[in-house]
Amino acid sequence: MAQAETIDAPTQTSPLLDVRGLSVTLTREGSAAALVDDVSFSLAAGEILCIVGESGCGKTVTARSIIGLNRTDPRFTLGGRIDFDGTDLLSLSETQMRGVRGAKIAMIFQDPMTSLNPLHRIGAQIGEVLRNHTDLGSRAIRERTIELLAQVGIPYPGSRIDDYPHQFSGGMRQRAMIALALACSPSLLIADEPTTALDVTTQKQILSLIDGLRHQYGMAVVLITHDLGVVAGIADRVMVMYAGQCVEAGAVRDVFRAPQHPYTAGLLASIPAANRVRTPRLPSIKGAPPVLTEGRPAGCAFRPRCEHAFGACVERPGLEGVDHLHRCWLPEAARAHLAVEAGRVPA
Amino acid sequence: MVKYLFGRVLGGVVTLFLVTALAFFATAFAPGNPASVLLGNMATPERIEAITRQLGLDQPLPVRYGIWLRETLLGNLGTSNVSFKPVNDLLLAAAFPTVQLALASLVVAVVIAIPLGLILAQNRNSWWSRPASGLITLGISVPGFWVGLMLIVLFSVTLKILPSGGYTPPSKDLWLNIRSLILPVATLAIYLIPSVVRFVRVTAISVLREDYVDTARAKGTAPAAILLRHVAPNTLVTTITYIGLQLGVLISGAVVVELIFSIPGLGRLGLNAVLNRDYPVVQGVVLLAATGYVAVNLLIDLAYALIDPRVRAR
Ligand SMILES: Nc1ncnc2c1ncn2[C@@H]1O[C@H](COP(=O)(O)OP(=O)(O)OP(=O)(O)O)[C@@H](O)[C@H]1O
Ligand SMILES: [Mg+2]
């Protein structure tokens, strides 16, 4: 008896999503470029993980790989493992993966103005996902769709369900996208910069909507954002990406209090947050990240921009640590000092 | 929607008016006196003057235009200078084969070209996509009448299963009518298909890159359903406009095909009228062709509004 219980127990503690050594290679005209290289992170049910990093560092490619939007594109090669709910998604066939998309993993995109089909009614577009994954009849689908629209805060959902996308504002379209994503109660929602295209007040509303719904649905969220303030506000975990690699990952509290990578420290130093220890100027990381389709620097990819680079950095660092992962050759004492640079601790 | 359609109808009427003016003045300024053409070697100065007066050609131009426009609006296009038959009757008799040929060819071309373009776009990454697209480009560069001649050689001369030309009206014998149109329709459709396939393929490939296609894939919708439900309608919206722009090609193609297959249509009527300086007939043919063009474009605008809710909202 006791044996059986311990076997059941791991479903509670093992993560919902466990990405191990994910790599994505783009092959074009004979040349191959690693867009994502050795990315690892994990996420428990109901948690929010934020992926942060400068533009072009592979955040979107990582997100699309999880839900498998690029797996049928012959130019992309995916490697590593994406364990979701105990199965490696990369080992599934495309038909099996289609059963996962929309049902267990849903995704919303950056631009709500283009992510809905302009020729179909909002209700039909939400109904499509229910038709794909449930046996509901058309009346039940309509009722569920109205309920979903109400949940995401669309006024008069009973009549707005028959509107076309052009009759919705940007914020309402993103709400409709969220309703569409929630339709089959997925256990994971991937949101790729869902508020970048919206105005500031709408941004806040959409984020708090996502945060509220994940509690209600017990849904884990992978949220891609440029805004470290948002990370501090709603995330449980954070992964920092640089040049297609995960350079640091862990609980938000740990990463913000004690960043272990100079790049993370640089990002933290550049937020103008009120709760940050004041420094005379707002520093930013000098230089620009490599263009991944043209290759990345040998050794540590961040070395050309790093003020702490030393001899060891010509070798490629591995991802170290257990709960708080980092990819840096600096000795522990030097890494401990990064918090000061980041403005998290008074000098 | 009403405002949108009203604007389109108004635009069509203005176009028609301009075309009538153009048709009238172009024939009025054309060199050569119809009266002398009509009389041939029986022409004497007196006879020419008499005929000129009889045809009303001695009046000042604006007056002639005014009379012509009034008669045209009343539905009277005059009589032929050559056969002395009413132009209305001549047009009516010639329009039927042309409309039958053009419509049948357009339908056949669209029904074949749109699915073909969509399938090529869907399979843009497979090994046969490149050679197939190459074949289509080859199709575009083959002149339309060459295909017609080859079809005649194959089906009428060698296999002797279809007539090489001529036209039987459906009122006389429907089966013979269909048989007489198979080769002309095939010729004209084959002429139209490659460019439509290429347009649909390119458009559908760009539609496949749209964000809402990613949304559909993220819903777990199967590729075939994505193609039918999301890609095809959005491709159709632009393709309809393209087909509207191809109407001129369709009309000129129909003229060539009528000549190859000796079909007594508008093309042949117009060409003979030009050669005989039979201006009332020329004007009638131009007017009818322009009206057809404007009418089809209006139908296209209507179809556009039916597919795209954003247009309906205007
Ligand atoms: N389909 C593709 N074809 C070619 N290159 C691609 C493709 N998708 C991504 N890339 C390249 O991969 C790199 C990473 O892109 P990605 O979109 O993941 O960046 P990102 O971190 O999401 O940036 P942003 O913050 O701007 O959204 C970029 O250099 C991009 O040009
Ligand atoms: Mg991105």
XYZ file of C-alpha atoms and ligand atoms in Angstrom:
693
model
C 0.000 0.000 0.000
C 2.638 2.459 1.075
C 4.552 1.588 -2.092
C 1.561 2.465 -4.315
C 1.149 5.840 -2.679
C 4.741 6.838 -3.294
C 4.314 5.864 -6.946
C 1.272 8.109 -7.262
C 2.971 10.973 -5.497
C 5.366 12.155 -8.265
C 2.450 13.513 -10.355
C 2.160 16.150 -7.644
C 5.818 17.133 -7.588
C 7.062 16.427 -11.124
C 6.788 19.519 -13.332
C 4.016 19.951 -15.889
C 6.488 21.123 -18.487
C 10.115 20.097 -18.438
C 12.247 21.312 -21.325
C 15.697 19.684 -21.462
C 18.471 20.707 -23.844
C 16.068 22.039 -26.477
C 17.780 23.003 -29.708
C 16.274 24.438 -32.868
C 18.317 24.624 -36.053
C 17.289 26.558 -39.126
C 18.692 25.264 -42.409
C 18.474 27.625 -45.331
C 20.267 27.431 -48.654
C 22.617 24.823 -47.263
C 23.747 26.795 -44.208
C 22.508 25.895 -40.751
C 21.979 28.343 -37.877
C 21.217 27.397 -34.277
C 18.300 29.636 -33.301
C 17.818 27.889 -29.962
C 20.707 26.092 -28.313
C 20.562 24.050 -25.111
C 17.524 25.641 -23.494
C 16.321 24.010 -20.276
C 13.622 25.033 -17.849
C 10.710 23.556 -16.029
C 7.335 24.703 -14.899
C 4.843 23.250 -12.417
C 1.082 23.187 -12.939
C -0.488 26.592 -12.294
C 2.809 28.500 -12.362
C 3.740 31.460 -14.531
C 7.148 31.359 -16.187
C 8.381 34.451 -17.960
C 10.911 34.296 -20.766
C 12.899 37.510 -21.086
C 15.740 38.681 -23.285
C 16.550 41.180 -26.005
C 14.879 41.085 -29.393
C 16.022 38.248 -31.609
C 17.313 35.987 -28.831
C 14.988 33.098 -29.687
C 12.045 33.559 -27.320
C 9.387 33.175 -29.994
C 11.176 30.230 -31.598
C 11.281 28.506 -28.181
C 7.572 29.129 -27.582
C 6.558 27.919 -31.040
C 8.657 24.794 -30.552
C 6.776 23.861 -27.377
C 3.390 23.928 -29.102
C 4.965 22.506 -32.246
C 4.153 25.221 -34.763
C 7.512 24.816 -36.496
C 7.863 21.020 -36.387
C 6.388 20.475 -39.879
C 8.522 23.217 -41.443
C 11.305 21.305 -43.243
C 13.765 24.146 -42.591
C 13.594 23.597 -38.826
C 15.217 20.729 -36.920
C 14.296 20.275 -33.276
C 16.396 18.404 -30.716
C 16.354 17.688 -26.976
C 13.245 16.890 -24.954
C 10.011 18.713 -24.222
C 8.328 16.642 -21.514
C 4.753 17.728 -21.044
C 2.548 15.880 -18.596
C 4.920 12.929 -18.732
C 5.279 12.601 -22.544
C 8.021 13.937 -24.760
C 6.188 16.157 -27.242
C 9.021 15.881 -29.752
C 8.444 12.129 -29.989
C 4.741 12.504 -30.850
C 3.511 12.255 -34.421
C 2.036 15.365 -35.988
C -1.447 13.835 -35.727
C -0.971 13.168 -32.007
C 0.429 16.669 -31.558
C -2.694 18.092 -33.220
C -4.697 16.519 -30.429
C -2.546 18.404 -27.901
C -2.659 21.805 -29.600
C -5.693 23.776 -28.540
C -6.741 21.071 -26.079
C -3.893 20.837 -23.573
C -1.572 23.577 -24.792
C -2.921 26.837 -26.174
C -1.149 29.887 -27.519
C -1.906 33.557 -27.974
C 0.157 35.836 -30.144
C 1.690 39.255 -30.167
C -0.586 41.052 -32.607
C -4.327 40.641 -31.980
C -5.052 42.670 -35.131
C -3.725 39.873 -37.359
C -4.209 36.722 -35.315
C -7.933 36.372 -36.039
C -9.267 35.472 -39.490
C -10.940 38.636 -40.858
C -13.548 36.645 -42.812
C -15.028 34.593 -39.973
C -17.198 35.618 -37.042
C -15.570 35.686 -33.609
C -17.917 32.951 -32.396
C -17.061 30.637 -35.298
C -13.354 31.061 -34.630
C -13.731 30.127 -30.970
C -16.176 27.362 -31.866
C -13.591 25.837 -34.197
C -11.338 24.791 -31.316
C -14.282 23.262 -29.436
C -15.328 21.386 -32.567
C -11.773 20.082 -32.955
C -11.480 18.645 -29.467
C -14.960 18.020 -28.033
C -18.151 16.237 -29.054
C -20.323 19.255 -28.269
C -23.180 20.026 -30.649
C -23.502 23.442 -32.256
C -25.895 24.775 -29.619
C -23.643 23.666 -26.750
C -20.644 25.162 -28.555
C -22.451 28.466 -28.866
C -23.388 28.486 -25.183
C -19.842 27.653 -24.137
C -18.476 30.356 -26.459
C -20.772 32.998 -24.958
C -19.687 31.874 -21.489
C -16.026 32.170 -22.503
C -16.519 35.648 -23.967
C -18.201 36.710 -20.738
C -15.311 35.303 -18.719
C -12.736 37.351 -20.612
C -14.809 40.492 -20.107
C -16.498 41.053 -23.472
C -19.695 43.050 -22.838
C -22.937 41.708 -24.377
C -21.282 38.404 -25.345
C -24.607 37.061 -26.644
C -24.573 39.555 -29.507
C -20.832 40.215 -29.846
C -20.333 36.509 -30.610
C -21.665 37.206 -34.121
C -19.333 40.139 -34.741
C -16.434 40.015 -37.129
C -12.908 40.812 -35.900
C -12.935 44.275 -37.496
C -15.808 45.199 -35.193
C -13.592 44.536 -32.142
C -10.923 46.851 -30.733
C -7.370 45.558 -30.291
C -7.902 44.862 -26.600
C -11.174 43.049 -27.292
C -9.540 40.958 -29.989
C -6.830 39.885 -27.556
C -9.584 39.014 -25.076
C -11.264 36.952 -27.799
C -7.925 35.228 -28.432
C -7.715 34.432 -24.728
C -11.267 33.045 -24.805
C -10.262 30.924 -27.786
C -7.198 29.673 -25.921
C -9.209 28.837 -22.797
C -11.992 27.027 -24.653
C -10.804 23.497 -23.903
C -9.351 24.338 -20.460
C -5.701 23.727 -21.420
C -3.170 23.038 -18.704
C -0.588 25.265 -20.394
C -1.044 28.662 -22.016
C 1.759 30.160 -24.066
C 1.499 33.921 -24.477
C 4.054 35.537 -26.777
C 4.210 39.230 -25.840
C 0.402 39.371 -25.654
C 0.316 43.045 -24.742
C 3.091 44.586 -26.843
C 0.658 45.802 -29.513
C -1.783 47.317 -27.005
C -1.942 50.629 -25.165
C -0.726 50.849 -21.586
C -4.061 50.626 -19.743
C -5.226 47.718 -21.905
C -1.872 46.005 -21.278
C -2.498 45.990 -17.528
C -6.063 44.688 -17.958
C -5.000 41.848 -20.264
C -2.183 40.782 -17.925
C -4.408 40.757 -14.864
C -7.028 38.844 -16.884
C -4.440 36.174 -17.740
C -3.277 36.073 -14.125
C -6.841 35.728 -12.825
C -7.770 33.023 -15.310
C -4.727 30.904 -14.542
C -5.882 30.757 -10.907
C -9.430 29.952 -11.973
C -8.373 27.286 -14.478
C -5.285 26.064 -12.592
C -3.377 26.637 -15.781
C 0.368 27.109 -16.170
C 1.500 30.048 -18.295
C 4.644 30.679 -20.336
C 4.677 34.431 -20.821
C 7.164 36.106 -23.107
C 7.766 39.722 -22.227
C 10.288 42.530 -22.477
C 8.996 44.107 -19.314
C 10.885 43.054 -16.173
C 8.326 44.967 -14.142
C 5.707 42.491 -15.362
C 8.012 39.613 -14.430
C 8.362 40.940 -10.909
C 4.607 41.461 -10.730
C 3.127 38.146 -11.843
C 5.757 35.502 -12.563
C 6.755 32.600 -10.352
C 9.769 31.661 -12.450
C 11.860 33.412 -15.012
C 14.159 32.272 -17.786
C 16.647 34.723 -19.246
C 17.654 34.029 -22.826
C 20.651 35.377 -24.661
C 21.604 34.494 -28.246
C 19.332 31.455 -28.327
C 20.597 30.063 -25.035
C 19.152 29.949 -21.575
C 21.705 31.923 -19.536
C 19.805 31.942 -16.260
C 16.598 30.383 -14.951
C 14.973 30.062 -11.563
C 12.395 31.425 -9.166
C 11.779 35.138 -9.765
C 12.653 35.938 -6.153
C 16.051 34.218 -6.423
C 16.949 35.583 -9.835
C 15.986 39.164 -9.000
C 17.634 39.124 -5.576
C 20.804 37.378 -6.659
C 21.355 37.341 -10.430
C 24.054 34.834 -11.367
C 24.812 36.047 -14.897
C 26.178 39.475 -15.917
C 23.512 39.693 -18.661
C 20.699 39.277 -16.131
C 22.372 41.857 -13.919
C 22.545 44.220 -16.876
C 18.850 43.742 -17.681
C 17.889 44.306 -14.045
C 20.030 47.421 -13.846
C 18.175 48.929 -16.764
C 14.671 48.789 -15.233
C 13.541 52.137 -13.888
C 11.600 50.452 -11.080
C 10.741 52.319 -7.901
C 11.626 49.391 -5.658
C 15.130 49.303 -7.041
C 18.041 50.769 -5.127
C 18.733 54.132 -6.749
C 21.849 54.512 -8.835
C 22.853 57.855 -10.325
C 22.304 56.752 -13.938
C 20.229 54.096 -15.628
C 22.834 51.849 -17.209
C 22.191 49.745 -20.261
C 24.129 46.859 -21.721
C 26.486 48.211 -24.370
C 26.655 46.692 -27.818
C 24.089 44.523 -29.570
C 23.283 40.809 -29.442
C 24.475 38.595 -32.308
C 22.152 37.932 -35.236
C 21.443 34.224 -34.780
C 21.038 33.422 -38.443
C 24.653 34.597 -38.904
C 26.087 32.499 -36.068
C 27.101 33.346 -32.514
C 30.510 34.094 -30.927
C 32.565 31.041 -29.926
C 32.833 30.306 -26.208
C 30.443 32.318 -24.060
C 28.095 34.110 -26.468
C 27.890 37.126 -24.151
C 31.693 37.543 -23.889
C 32.012 40.440 -26.430
C 29.609 42.566 -24.363
C 30.609 41.375 -20.885
C 32.565 43.609 -18.535
C 33.617 40.603 -16.472
C 34.971 38.473 -19.319
C 38.216 36.692 -18.509
C 40.365 33.838 -19.822
C 37.900 31.035 -19.167
C 35.193 32.669 -21.280
C 36.695 31.481 -24.574
C 35.343 28.077 -23.581
C 31.622 27.552 -23.824
C 30.091 27.507 -20.319
C 27.517 24.857 -19.422
C 24.261 25.356 -17.548
C 25.072 24.926 -13.828
C 22.953 24.670 -10.713
C 19.893 22.753 -9.580
C 16.951 25.066 -8.987
C 18.654 28.300 -9.932
C 20.427 27.618 -13.246
C 23.122 29.847 -14.712
C 25.610 29.719 -17.580
C 28.712 31.693 -16.514
C 32.369 30.977 -15.738
C 32.652 33.631 -13.014
C 33.535 32.241 -9.583
C 30.789 32.274 -6.981
C 32.166 35.302 -5.134
C 32.164 37.398 -8.275
C 28.640 36.249 -9.141
C 27.471 37.209 -5.670
C 28.599 40.754 -6.404
C 26.366 40.983 -9.518
C 23.373 41.868 -7.310
C 25.093 45.154 -6.446
C 25.647 45.932 -10.112
C 22.025 45.171 -10.812
C 21.048 47.756 -8.209
C 19.282 45.192 -6.082
C 21.567 45.709 -3.072
C 23.236 48.977 -1.954
C 26.948 49.001 -2.793
C -22.790 48.205 -48.156
C -25.453 50.236 -49.996
C -23.071 53.176 -50.180
C -20.304 50.913 -51.461
C -22.462 49.394 -54.182
C -23.941 52.760 -55.136
C -20.412 54.096 -55.631
C -19.542 51.113 -57.802
C -22.656 51.475 -59.978
C -22.000 55.193 -60.404
C -18.399 54.455 -61.403
C -19.658 51.888 -63.925
C -22.087 54.356 -65.503
C -19.361 56.988 -65.852
C -17.040 54.406 -67.438
C -19.748 53.401 -69.905
C -20.418 57.007 -70.840
C -16.721 57.635 -71.507
C -16.477 54.459 -73.585
C -19.464 55.438 -75.746
C -17.936 58.836 -76.384
C -14.614 57.196 -77.243
C -16.284 54.658 -79.537
C -18.206 57.358 -81.317
C -15.406 59.865 -81.844
C -12.801 57.232 -82.724
C -14.964 55.990 -85.598
C -15.929 59.525 -86.586
C -12.280 60.577 -86.958
C -11.177 57.333 -88.604
C -9.840 57.870 -92.121
C -11.932 56.799 -95.096
C -15.490 57.694 -95.940
C -18.012 54.919 -95.263
C -20.032 56.061 -98.236
C -17.213 55.393 -100.682
C -16.487 52.025 -99.058
C -20.147 51.174 -99.407
C -20.302 52.115 -103.078
C -16.999 50.457 -103.986
C -16.303 50.890 -107.723
C -19.837 52.241 -108.326
C -18.772 55.452 -106.568
C -19.384 58.776 -108.254
C -19.225 62.160 -106.448
C -23.023 62.538 -106.665
C -23.744 59.089 -105.316
C -21.223 59.565 -102.486
C -22.885 62.826 -101.522
C -26.347 61.253 -101.582
C -25.294 58.334 -99.387
C -23.403 60.658 -97.047
C -26.559 62.661 -96.532
C -28.625 59.502 -96.159
C -26.274 58.228 -93.384
C -26.394 61.635 -91.694
C -22.637 62.046 -92.082
C -22.965 65.649 -93.327
C -24.137 66.931 -89.946
C -21.630 68.591 -87.556
C -19.996 66.107 -85.152
C -21.567 67.196 -81.825
C -24.997 67.001 -83.429
C -24.256 63.524 -84.753
C -23.058 62.470 -81.306
C -26.167 63.897 -79.652
C -28.450 62.049 -82.045
C -26.450 58.847 -81.680
C -26.438 59.042 -77.871
C -30.182 59.656 -77.740
C -30.919 56.762 -80.072
C -28.512 54.526 -78.147
C -30.157 55.329 -74.829
C -33.500 54.486 -76.436
C -32.023 51.132 -77.389
C -31.715 51.842 -81.101
C -28.196 51.300 -82.387
C -29.013 52.042 -86.022
C -28.595 49.904 -89.107
C -25.532 48.355 -90.618
C -24.016 50.347 -93.482
C -23.244 47.080 -95.220
C -26.097 44.638 -94.722
C -28.712 47.267 -93.804
C -29.890 44.990 -90.992
C -30.621 46.563 -87.581
C -27.446 46.598 -85.447
C -29.502 45.359 -82.490
C -30.309 42.133 -84.310
C -26.739 41.634 -85.474
C -25.400 42.153 -81.947
C -27.950 39.863 -80.374
C -27.163 37.050 -82.788
C -23.417 37.423 -82.329
C -23.450 38.002 -78.570
C -24.867 34.624 -77.684
C -21.990 32.441 -78.929
C -19.444 34.866 -77.448
C -21.064 34.964 -74.028
C -21.441 31.197 -74.066
C -17.780 30.748 -75.010
C -16.437 33.331 -72.543
C -18.543 32.216 -69.580
C -17.930 28.512 -70.097
C -14.183 29.108 -70.465
C -14.064 31.315 -67.376
C -15.950 28.781 -65.275
C -13.810 25.883 -66.487
C -10.615 27.891 -65.928
C -11.573 29.000 -62.417
C -12.812 25.581 -61.338
C -9.508 24.034 -62.397
C -7.090 26.839 -61.541
C -8.157 27.704 -57.993
C -7.893 24.196 -56.473
C -4.665 23.644 -58.419
C -3.125 26.866 -57.080
C -4.209 26.029 -53.529
C -2.753 22.517 -53.721
C 0.536 23.853 -55.102
C 0.687 26.376 -52.259
C -0.121 23.769 -49.617
C 2.644 21.500 -50.907
C 5.131 24.292 -51.600
C 7.865 22.357 -49.793
C 7.493 19.014 -51.543
C 9.823 17.849 -54.272
C 7.245 18.080 -57.082
C 6.248 21.661 -56.317
C 9.145 23.225 -58.220
C 8.752 21.253 -61.474
C 4.982 21.767 -61.366
C 5.367 25.527 -60.973
C 7.910 25.505 -63.783
C 5.403 23.764 -66.015
C 2.875 26.498 -65.253
C 5.333 29.255 -66.128
C 5.887 27.391 -69.398
C 2.104 27.405 -69.902
C 2.032 31.192 -69.546
C 4.580 31.647 -72.312
C 2.751 29.432 -74.860
C 0.538 31.563 -77.153
C -3.143 30.697 -76.781
C -3.871 30.014 -80.431
C -1.043 27.479 -80.664
C -2.836 25.276 -78.138
C -6.041 25.673 -80.184
C -4.316 24.578 -83.377
C -2.773 21.568 -81.636
C -6.189 20.600 -80.259
C -7.696 20.810 -83.744
C -4.889 18.640 -85.127
C -5.352 16.059 -82.384
C -9.132 15.868 -81.961
C -10.501 16.778 -85.397
C -7.792 15.849 -87.863
C -6.223 12.775 -86.219
C -8.940 11.358 -83.974
C -11.872 12.849 -85.930
C -14.069 13.005 -82.828
C -14.774 16.753 -82.612
C -15.572 19.422 -85.207
C -12.658 21.690 -86.150
C -14.857 24.770 -86.248
C -18.299 26.236 -86.736
C -21.066 26.790 -84.251
C -24.478 25.263 -83.694
C -26.842 27.318 -81.518
C -28.264 25.385 -78.544
C -31.805 26.179 -79.738
C -31.120 24.028 -82.803
C -29.326 21.096 -81.216
C -27.952 21.172 -77.702
C -25.643 18.202 -78.164
C -24.093 19.629 -81.329
C -23.831 22.971 -79.562
C -21.821 21.426 -76.743
C -19.634 19.492 -79.185
C -18.938 22.628 -81.199
C -17.795 24.440 -78.053
C -15.529 21.797 -76.460
C -12.368 22.688 -78.364
C -12.870 26.495 -78.290
C -13.609 26.415 -74.546
C -10.622 24.149 -73.921
C -8.389 26.497 -75.907
C -9.532 29.605 -74.091
C -9.502 27.923 -70.654
C -5.994 26.568 -71.170
C -4.990 30.069 -72.152
C -6.412 31.516 -68.911
C -5.465 28.765 -66.429
C -1.689 29.215 -65.990
C -1.791 32.854 -64.923
C -4.684 32.222 -62.511
C -2.909 29.179 -61.015
C 0.233 31.210 -60.532
C -1.680 34.072 -58.936
C -3.593 31.742 -56.596
C -0.411 29.898 -55.640
C 1.527 33.060 -54.785
C -1.442 34.562 -52.919
C -2.156 31.378 -50.972
C 1.508 31.046 -49.970
C 1.400 34.537 -48.489
C -1.934 33.781 -46.786
C -0.366 30.645 -45.278
C 2.133 32.933 -43.561
C -0.616 35.012 -41.938
C -0.897 34.990 -38.152
C -4.458 33.644 -38.228
C -3.170 30.512 -39.932
C -0.842 30.031 -36.943
C -3.869 30.565 -34.700
C -5.750 27.853 -36.597
C -2.787 25.492 -36.275
C -2.547 26.286 -32.564
C -6.211 25.233 -32.289
C -5.296 21.774 -33.545
C -7.114 22.185 -36.862
C -5.969 19.727 -39.558
C -4.030 21.114 -42.549
C -6.770 20.282 -45.081
C -9.368 22.090 -42.947
C -7.025 25.068 -42.548
C -6.658 25.220 -46.321
C -10.404 25.084 -46.945
C -11.637 27.187 -44.044
C -8.957 29.827 -43.677
C -6.620 29.921 -46.652
C -9.078 29.428 -49.519
C -11.546 32.232 -48.636
C -8.786 34.740 -47.967
C -7.066 33.774 -51.207
C -10.347 34.079 -53.071
C -10.833 37.679 -51.970
C -7.787 38.840 -53.918
C -8.199 36.304 -56.698
C -11.639 37.665 -57.555
C -10.112 41.080 -58.117
C -7.407 39.510 -60.249
C -9.972 37.693 -62.388
C -11.791 41.006 -62.849
C -8.558 42.476 -64.175
C -8.192 39.473 -66.502
C -11.540 40.189 -68.226
C -9.786 42.129 -70.959
C -7.582 39.094 -71.567
C -10.694 36.933 -71.650
C -12.400 39.178 -74.221
C -9.380 39.471 -76.513
C -8.763 35.738 -76.124
C -12.367 35.050 -77.092
C -11.919 37.100 -80.281
C -8.855 35.057 -81.307
C -10.608 31.765 -80.499
C -13.696 32.798 -82.495
C -11.497 33.455 -85.498
C -9.635 30.133 -85.173
C -12.818 28.099 -84.817
C -14.968 30.277 -87.138
C -17.563 31.024 -84.470
C -19.996 33.766 -85.585
C -19.504 35.797 -82.405
C -18.905 39.432 -81.488
C -15.209 39.184 -82.299
C -15.841 38.196 -85.881
C -18.704 40.678 -86.246
C -16.544 43.515 -84.910
C -13.518 42.628 -87.003
C -15.528 42.435 -90.231
C -17.273 45.706 -89.380
C -13.914 47.452 -88.860
C -12.629 46.121 -92.194
C -15.825 47.350 -93.947
C -15.887 50.706 -92.080
C -19.366 49.674 -90.922
C -19.315 52.207 -88.082
C -22.737 51.629 -86.523
C -21.797 47.978 -86.020
C -18.325 48.853 -84.683
C -19.891 51.260 -82.203
C -22.451 48.666 -81.205
C -19.819 45.994 -80.598
C -17.646 48.347 -78.532
C -20.646 49.480 -76.539
C -21.781 45.939 -75.856
C -18.299 44.764 -74.882
C -17.898 47.748 -72.538
C -21.307 47.124 -70.983
C -20.407 43.489 -70.425
C -17.103 44.494 -68.875
C -18.739 46.985 -66.510
C -21.525 44.536 -65.599
C -19.101 41.725 -64.775
C -17.011 44.098 -62.684
C -20.112 45.063 -60.737
C -20.840 41.385 -60.136
C -17.269 40.995 -58.896
C -17.682 43.907 -56.494
C -20.851 42.270 -55.213
C -19.101 38.904 -54.759
C -16.275 40.709 -52.972
C -18.757 42.219 -50.539
C -20.378 38.842 -49.966
C -17.070 37.208 -49.013
C -15.439 40.011 -47.043
C -17.338 41.476 -44.079
C -14.981 44.473 -43.985
C -16.222 45.503 -47.448
C -19.841 45.036 -46.372
C -19.233 47.399 -43.491
C -18.349 50.255 -45.865
N 10.948 31.442 -39.810
C 12.164 31.979 -39.649
N 12.978 32.109 -40.699
C 14.186 32.666 -40.555
N 14.688 33.138 -39.408
C 13.923 33.032 -38.320
C 12.623 32.453 -38.378
N 12.087 32.511 -37.145
C 13.011 33.095 -36.373
N 14.126 33.403 -37.054
C 15.343 34.026 -36.511
O 15.580 33.475 -35.249
C 16.079 34.446 -34.367
C 15.275 34.424 -33.098
O 13.966 34.895 -33.406
P 12.797 35.027 -32.344
O 11.616 35.464 -33.135
O 12.668 33.783 -31.560
O 13.286 36.200 -31.418
P 12.533 36.830 -30.170
O 13.389 36.584 -29.005
O 11.147 36.337 -30.117
O 12.567 38.362 -30.536
P 11.466 39.502 -30.311
O 11.634 39.983 -28.931
O 11.851 40.527 -31.312
O 10.137 38.883 -30.588
C 16.056 35.759 -35.105
O 17.378 36.043 -35.535
C 15.156 35.500 -36.270
O 15.576 36.251 -37.376
Mg 9.238 37.235 -30.455
